[in-house]
mmCIF file of C-alpha atoms in Angstrom:
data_model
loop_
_atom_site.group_PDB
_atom_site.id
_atom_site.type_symbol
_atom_site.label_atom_id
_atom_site.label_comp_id
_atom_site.label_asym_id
_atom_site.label_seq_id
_atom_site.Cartn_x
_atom_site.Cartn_y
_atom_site.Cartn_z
ATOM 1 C CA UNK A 1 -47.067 -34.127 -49.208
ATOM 2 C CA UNK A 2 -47.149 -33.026 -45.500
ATOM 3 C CA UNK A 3 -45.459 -29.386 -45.338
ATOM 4 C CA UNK A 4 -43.668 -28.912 -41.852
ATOM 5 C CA UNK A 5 -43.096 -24.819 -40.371
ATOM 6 C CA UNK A 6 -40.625 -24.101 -39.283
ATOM 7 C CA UNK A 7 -40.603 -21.095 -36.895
ATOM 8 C CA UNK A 8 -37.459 -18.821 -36.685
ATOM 9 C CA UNK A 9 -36.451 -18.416 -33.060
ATOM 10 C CA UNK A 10 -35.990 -14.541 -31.913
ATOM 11 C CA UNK A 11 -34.112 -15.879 -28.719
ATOM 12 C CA UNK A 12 -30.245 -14.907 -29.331
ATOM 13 C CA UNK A 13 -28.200 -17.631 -30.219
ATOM 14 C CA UNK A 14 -26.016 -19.089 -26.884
ATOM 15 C CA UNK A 15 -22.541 -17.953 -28.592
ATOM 16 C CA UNK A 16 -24.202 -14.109 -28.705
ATOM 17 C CA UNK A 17 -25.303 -14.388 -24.978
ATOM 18 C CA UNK A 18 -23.024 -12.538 -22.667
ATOM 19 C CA UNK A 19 -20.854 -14.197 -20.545
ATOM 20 C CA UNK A 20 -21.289 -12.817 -16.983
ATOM 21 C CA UNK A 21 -17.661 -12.157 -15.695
ATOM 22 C CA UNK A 22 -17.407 -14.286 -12.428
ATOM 23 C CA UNK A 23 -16.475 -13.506 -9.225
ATOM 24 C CA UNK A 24 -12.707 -13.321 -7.637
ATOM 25 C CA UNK A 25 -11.816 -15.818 -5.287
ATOM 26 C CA UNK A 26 -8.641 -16.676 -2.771
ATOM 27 C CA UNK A 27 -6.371 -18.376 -4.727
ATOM 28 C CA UNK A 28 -7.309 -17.306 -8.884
ATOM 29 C CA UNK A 29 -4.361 -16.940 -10.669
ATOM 30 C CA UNK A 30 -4.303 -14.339 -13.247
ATOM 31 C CA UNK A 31 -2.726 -11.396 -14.901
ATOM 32 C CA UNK A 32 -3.184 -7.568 -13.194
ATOM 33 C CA UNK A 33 -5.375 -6.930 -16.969
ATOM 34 C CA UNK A 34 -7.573 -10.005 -15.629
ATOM 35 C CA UNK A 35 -8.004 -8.948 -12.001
ATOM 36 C CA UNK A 36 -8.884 -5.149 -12.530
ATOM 37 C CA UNK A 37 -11.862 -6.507 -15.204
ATOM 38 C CA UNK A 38 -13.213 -8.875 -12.558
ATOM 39 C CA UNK A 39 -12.742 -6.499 -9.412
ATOM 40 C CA UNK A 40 -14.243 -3.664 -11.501
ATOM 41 C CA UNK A 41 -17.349 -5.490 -12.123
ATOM 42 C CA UNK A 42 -18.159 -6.790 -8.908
ATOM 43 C CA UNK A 43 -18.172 -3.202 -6.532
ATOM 44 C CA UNK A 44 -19.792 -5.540 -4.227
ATOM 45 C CA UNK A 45 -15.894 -6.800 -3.613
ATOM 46 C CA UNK A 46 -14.497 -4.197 -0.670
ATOM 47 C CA UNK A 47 -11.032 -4.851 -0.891
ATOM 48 C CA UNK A 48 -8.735 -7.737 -2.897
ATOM 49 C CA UNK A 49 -5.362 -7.980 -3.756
ATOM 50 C CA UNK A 50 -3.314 -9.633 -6.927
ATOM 51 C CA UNK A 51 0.102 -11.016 -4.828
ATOM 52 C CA UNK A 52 2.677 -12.473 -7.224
ATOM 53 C CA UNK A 53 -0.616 -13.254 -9.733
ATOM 54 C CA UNK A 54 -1.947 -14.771 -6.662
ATOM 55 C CA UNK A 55 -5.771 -13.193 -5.482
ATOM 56 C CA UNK A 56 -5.674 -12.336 -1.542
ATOM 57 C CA UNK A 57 -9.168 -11.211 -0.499
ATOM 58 C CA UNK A 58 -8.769 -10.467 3.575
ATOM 59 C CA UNK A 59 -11.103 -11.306 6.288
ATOM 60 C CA UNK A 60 -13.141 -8.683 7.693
ATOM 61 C CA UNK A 61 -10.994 -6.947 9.987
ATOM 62 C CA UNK A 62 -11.189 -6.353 13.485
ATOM 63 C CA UNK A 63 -10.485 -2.691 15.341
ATOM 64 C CA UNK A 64 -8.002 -4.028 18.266
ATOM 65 C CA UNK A 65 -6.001 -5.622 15.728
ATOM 66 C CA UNK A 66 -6.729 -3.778 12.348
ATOM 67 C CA UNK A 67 -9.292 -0.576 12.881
ATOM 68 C CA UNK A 68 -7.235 1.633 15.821
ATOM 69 C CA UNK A 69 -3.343 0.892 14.820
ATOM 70 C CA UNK A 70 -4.501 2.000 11.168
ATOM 71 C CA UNK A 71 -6.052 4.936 12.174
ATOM 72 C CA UNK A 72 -2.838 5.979 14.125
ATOM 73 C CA UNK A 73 -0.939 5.124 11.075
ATOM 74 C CA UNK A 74 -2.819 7.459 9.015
ATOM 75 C CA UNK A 75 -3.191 10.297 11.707
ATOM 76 C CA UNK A 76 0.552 10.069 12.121
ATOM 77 C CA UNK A 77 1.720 9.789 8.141
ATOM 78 C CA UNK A 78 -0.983 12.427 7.845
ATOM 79 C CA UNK A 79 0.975 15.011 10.155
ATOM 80 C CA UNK A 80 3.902 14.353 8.159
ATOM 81 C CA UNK A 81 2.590 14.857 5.006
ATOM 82 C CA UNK A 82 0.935 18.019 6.082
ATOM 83 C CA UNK A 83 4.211 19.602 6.989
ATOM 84 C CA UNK A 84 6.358 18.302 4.142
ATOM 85 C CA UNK A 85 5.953 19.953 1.060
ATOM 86 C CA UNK A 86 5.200 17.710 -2.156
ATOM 87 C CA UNK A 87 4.994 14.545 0.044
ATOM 88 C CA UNK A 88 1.566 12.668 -0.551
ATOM 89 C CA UNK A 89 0.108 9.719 1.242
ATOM 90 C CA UNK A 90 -2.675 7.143 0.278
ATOM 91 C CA UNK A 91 -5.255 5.255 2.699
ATOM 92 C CA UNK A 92 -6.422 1.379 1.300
ATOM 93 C CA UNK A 93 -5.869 2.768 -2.538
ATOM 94 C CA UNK A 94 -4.834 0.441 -5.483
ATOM 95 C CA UNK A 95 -1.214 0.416 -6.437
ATOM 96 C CA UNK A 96 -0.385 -1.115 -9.672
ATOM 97 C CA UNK A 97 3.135 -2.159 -8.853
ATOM 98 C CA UNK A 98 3.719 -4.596 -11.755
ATOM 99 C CA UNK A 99 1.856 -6.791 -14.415
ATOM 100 C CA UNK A 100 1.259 -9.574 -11.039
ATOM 101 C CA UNK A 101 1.483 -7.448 -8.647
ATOM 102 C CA UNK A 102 -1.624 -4.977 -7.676
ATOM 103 C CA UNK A 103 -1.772 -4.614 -3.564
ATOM 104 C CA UNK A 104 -3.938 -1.986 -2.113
ATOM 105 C CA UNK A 105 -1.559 -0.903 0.815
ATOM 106 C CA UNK A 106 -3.618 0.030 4.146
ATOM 107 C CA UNK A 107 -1.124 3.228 4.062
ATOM 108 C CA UNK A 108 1.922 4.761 2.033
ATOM 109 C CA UNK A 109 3.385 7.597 0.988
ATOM 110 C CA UNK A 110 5.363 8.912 -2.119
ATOM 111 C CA UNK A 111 6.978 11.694 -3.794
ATOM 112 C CA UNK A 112 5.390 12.634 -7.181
ATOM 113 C CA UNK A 113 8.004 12.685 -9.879
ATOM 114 C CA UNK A 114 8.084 16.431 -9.998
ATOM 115 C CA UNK A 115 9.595 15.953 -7.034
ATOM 116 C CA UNK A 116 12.071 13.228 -7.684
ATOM 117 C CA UNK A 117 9.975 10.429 -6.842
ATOM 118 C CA UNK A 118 9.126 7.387 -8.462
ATOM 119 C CA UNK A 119 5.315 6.871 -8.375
ATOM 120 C CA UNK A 120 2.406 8.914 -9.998
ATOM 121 C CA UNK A 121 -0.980 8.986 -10.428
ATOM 122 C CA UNK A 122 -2.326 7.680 -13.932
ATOM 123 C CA UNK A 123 -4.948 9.200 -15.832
ATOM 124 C CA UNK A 124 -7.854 6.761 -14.829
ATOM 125 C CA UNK A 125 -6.784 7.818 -11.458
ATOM 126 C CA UNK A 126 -5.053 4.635 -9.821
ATOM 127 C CA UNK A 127 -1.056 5.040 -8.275
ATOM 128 C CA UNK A 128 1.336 3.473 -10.014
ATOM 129 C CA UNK A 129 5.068 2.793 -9.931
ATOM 130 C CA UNK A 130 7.163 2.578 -6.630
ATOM 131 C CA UNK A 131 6.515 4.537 -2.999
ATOM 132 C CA UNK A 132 9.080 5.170 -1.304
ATOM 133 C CA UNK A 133 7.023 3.926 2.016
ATOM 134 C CA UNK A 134 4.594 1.214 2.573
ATOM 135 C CA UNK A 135 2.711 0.216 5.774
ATOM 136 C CA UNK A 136 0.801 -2.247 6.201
ATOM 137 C CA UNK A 137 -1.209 -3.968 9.014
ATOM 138 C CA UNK A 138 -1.091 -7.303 10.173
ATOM 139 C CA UNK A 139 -2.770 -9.579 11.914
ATOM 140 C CA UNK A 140 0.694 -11.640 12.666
ATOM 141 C CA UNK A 141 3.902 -12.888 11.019
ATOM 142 C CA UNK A 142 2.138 -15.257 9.273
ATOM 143 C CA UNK A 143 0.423 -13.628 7.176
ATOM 144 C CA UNK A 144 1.002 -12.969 2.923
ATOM 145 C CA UNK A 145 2.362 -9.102 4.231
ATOM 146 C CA UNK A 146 5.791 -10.381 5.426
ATOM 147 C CA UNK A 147 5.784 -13.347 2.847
ATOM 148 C CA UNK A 148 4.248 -12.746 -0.766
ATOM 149 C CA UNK A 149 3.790 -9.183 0.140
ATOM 150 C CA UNK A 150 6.969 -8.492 1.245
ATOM 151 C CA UNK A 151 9.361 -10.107 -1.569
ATOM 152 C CA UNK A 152 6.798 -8.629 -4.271
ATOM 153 C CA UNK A 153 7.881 -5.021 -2.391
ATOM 154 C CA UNK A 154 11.389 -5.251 -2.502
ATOM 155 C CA UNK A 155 11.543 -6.759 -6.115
ATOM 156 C CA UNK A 156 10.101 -3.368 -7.464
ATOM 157 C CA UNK A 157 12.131 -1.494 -5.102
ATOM 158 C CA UNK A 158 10.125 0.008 -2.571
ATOM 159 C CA UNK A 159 12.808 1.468 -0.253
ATOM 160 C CA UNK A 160 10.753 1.261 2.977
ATOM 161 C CA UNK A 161 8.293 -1.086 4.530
ATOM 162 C CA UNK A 162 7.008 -1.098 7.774
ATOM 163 C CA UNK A 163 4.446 -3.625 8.993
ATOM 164 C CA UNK A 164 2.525 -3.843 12.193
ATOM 165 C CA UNK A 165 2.103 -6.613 13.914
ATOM 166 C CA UNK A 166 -1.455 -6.893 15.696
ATOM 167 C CA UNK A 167 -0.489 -10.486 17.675
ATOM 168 C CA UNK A 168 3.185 -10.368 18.473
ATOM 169 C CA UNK A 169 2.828 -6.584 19.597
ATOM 170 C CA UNK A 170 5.681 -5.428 16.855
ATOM 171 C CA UNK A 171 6.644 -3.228 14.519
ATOM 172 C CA UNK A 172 9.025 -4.031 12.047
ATOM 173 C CA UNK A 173 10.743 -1.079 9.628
ATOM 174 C CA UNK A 174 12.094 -2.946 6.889
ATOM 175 C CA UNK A 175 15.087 -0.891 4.553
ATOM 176 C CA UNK A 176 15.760 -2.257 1.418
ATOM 177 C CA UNK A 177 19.839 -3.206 1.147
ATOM 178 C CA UNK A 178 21.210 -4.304 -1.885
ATOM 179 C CA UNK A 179 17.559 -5.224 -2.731
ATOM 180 C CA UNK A 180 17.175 -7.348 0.093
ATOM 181 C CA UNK A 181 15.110 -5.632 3.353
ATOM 182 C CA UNK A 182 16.456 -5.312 6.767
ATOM 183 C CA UNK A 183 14.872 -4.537 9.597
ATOM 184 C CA UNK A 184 16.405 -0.916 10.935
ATOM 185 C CA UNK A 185 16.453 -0.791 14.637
ATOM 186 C CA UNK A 186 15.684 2.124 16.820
ATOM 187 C CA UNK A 187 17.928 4.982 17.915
ATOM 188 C CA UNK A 188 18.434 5.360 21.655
ATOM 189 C CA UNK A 189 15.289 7.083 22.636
ATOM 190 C CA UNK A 190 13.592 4.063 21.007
ATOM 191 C CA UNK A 191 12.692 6.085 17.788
ATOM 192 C CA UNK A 192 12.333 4.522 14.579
ATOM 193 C CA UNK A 193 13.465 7.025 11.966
ATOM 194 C CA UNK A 194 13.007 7.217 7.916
ATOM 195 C CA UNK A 195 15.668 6.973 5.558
ATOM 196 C CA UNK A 196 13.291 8.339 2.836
ATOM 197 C CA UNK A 197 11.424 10.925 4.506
ATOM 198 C CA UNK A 198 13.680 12.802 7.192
ATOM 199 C CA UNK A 199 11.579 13.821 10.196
ATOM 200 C CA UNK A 200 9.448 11.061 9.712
ATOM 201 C CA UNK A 201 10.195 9.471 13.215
ATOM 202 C CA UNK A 202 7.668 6.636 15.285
ATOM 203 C CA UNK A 203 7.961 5.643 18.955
ATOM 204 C CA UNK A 204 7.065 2.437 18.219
ATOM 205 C CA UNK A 205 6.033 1.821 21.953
ATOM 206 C CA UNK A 206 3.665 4.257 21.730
ATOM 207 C CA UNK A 207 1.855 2.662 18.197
ATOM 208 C CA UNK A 208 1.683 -0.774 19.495
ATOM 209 C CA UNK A 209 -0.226 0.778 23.447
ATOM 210 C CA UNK A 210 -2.482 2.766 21.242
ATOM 211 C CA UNK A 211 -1.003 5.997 22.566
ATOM 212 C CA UNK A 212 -1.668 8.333 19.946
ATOM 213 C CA UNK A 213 -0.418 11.777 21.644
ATOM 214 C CA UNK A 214 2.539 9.918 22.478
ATOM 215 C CA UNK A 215 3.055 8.808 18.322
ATOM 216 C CA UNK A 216 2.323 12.385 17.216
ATOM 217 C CA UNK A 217 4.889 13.833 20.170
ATOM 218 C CA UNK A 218 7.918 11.929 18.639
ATOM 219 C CA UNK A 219 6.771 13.020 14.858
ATOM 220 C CA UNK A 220 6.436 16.731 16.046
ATOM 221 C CA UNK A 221 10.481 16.264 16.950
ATOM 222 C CA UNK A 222 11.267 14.659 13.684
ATOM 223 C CA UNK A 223 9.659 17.835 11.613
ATOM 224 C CA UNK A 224 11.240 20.289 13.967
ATOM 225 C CA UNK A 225 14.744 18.882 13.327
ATOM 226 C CA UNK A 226 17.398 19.830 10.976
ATOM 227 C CA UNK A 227 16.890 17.562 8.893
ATOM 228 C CA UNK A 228 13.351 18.127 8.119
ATOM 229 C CA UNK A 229 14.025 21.599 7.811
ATOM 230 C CA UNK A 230 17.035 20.754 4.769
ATOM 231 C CA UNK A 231 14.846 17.958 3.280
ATOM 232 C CA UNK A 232 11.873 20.581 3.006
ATOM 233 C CA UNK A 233 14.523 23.252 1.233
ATOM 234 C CA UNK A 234 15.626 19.890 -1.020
ATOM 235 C CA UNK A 235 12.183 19.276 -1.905
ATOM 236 C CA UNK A 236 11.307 23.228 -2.597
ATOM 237 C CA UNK A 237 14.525 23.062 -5.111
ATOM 238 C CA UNK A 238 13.274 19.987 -6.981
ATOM 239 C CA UNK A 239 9.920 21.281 -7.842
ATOM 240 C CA UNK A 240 11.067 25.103 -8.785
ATOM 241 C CA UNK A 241 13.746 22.882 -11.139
ATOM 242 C CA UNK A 242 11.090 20.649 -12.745
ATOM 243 C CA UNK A 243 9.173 23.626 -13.440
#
């Protein structure tokens, strides 16, 4: 009788092979648990977005239209912060909004709840919960930040969202209403002014003709008004009664 060997195999079966987690792409729909496992394995991914379960992964972005009005964002949210006690800002950070919503804001800023605000920073580190400002931005009107973006925004109740418009040469200050957002118009001067943050005033012709000592000019008015100077005292009281 012919005996036939059989050799065991020392290869691991297919079912014990690990599945390689694939790659995010324009369009995937999934839940925020599914999109933070796939962005966190590929670091190679710079920046993506989960929009209403949608995933938004931007084109590279130019500086006329993207690089220089961002920077003046952040220089001029940056002054503000600086001189406003307990307000924090974030540049291009994660913000887990809800379970389909987790946008990565090119700027914001938000009171910590110690200070009677409404977002915080977890303990893995990401911002959660709802600014009280978002800017973002934009290449035009087109785009997912005053579509998906913006009804995503005022369903969690982010009270103020401004959006800069690279193409039509606009900016647009949206205040949510009833949860609806309308678009606040400028005083007489031409200055945009916060609801949320008092002091926290933009020329808006000076953002949009790259004029940053003109941006930073109007802001220095804002924090040397009144009601900077009551909101600060507010915001002193808050924390010394949290504590």
């Amino acid at each position: 009788m012919a005996v036939t060997t059989v050799e065991r195999s020392t290869t691991t079966p297919a079912t014990e092979t690990e599945t390689p987690v694939p790659p995010l792409n324009n369009g995937d729909r999934l839940t925020r648990a599914q999109f933070e496992r796939i962005y966190a394995s590929h670091p190679e991914i710079k920046k993506a977005e989960l929009i209403e379960g949608v995933v938004y992964m931007p084109s590279p972005a130019r500086h006329r239209e993207h690089g220089k009005p961002h920077f003046h964002s952040i220089n001029w949210l940056g002054n503000y912060s600086a001189a406003t006690p307990g307000v924090e800002g974030s540049d291009n950070a994660t913000l887990r909004l809800d379970f389909e919503n987790e946008p990565q804001p090119d700027a914001l800023l938000f009171l910590p709840p110690e200070y009677g605000g409404t977002a915080w920073v977890g303990e893995d580190g990401y911002l959660e919960g709802t600014p009280e400002l978002i800017l973002e931005v934009s290449a035009s009107s087109a785009s997912y930040d005053l579509n998906q973006k913006k009804r995503a925004y005022a369903r969690n109740g982010v009270p103020e969202y401004i959006v800069y418009l690279a193409y039509e040469q606009r900016v647009i200050w949206h205040v949510l209403r009833e949860g609806v957002y309308e678009e606040q118009g400028p005083d007489e001067d031409g200055v945009l002014k916060s609801e949320q943050f008092p002091g926290l005033w933009l020329l808006p012709d000076a953002l949009l003709s790259g004029d940053l000592s003109g941006v930073l000019e109007t802001l220095q008015h804002g924090i040397a008004s009144s009601e900077h100077k009551t909101f600060c005292a507010e915001l002193t009281r808050r924390l010394k009664e949290a504590k």
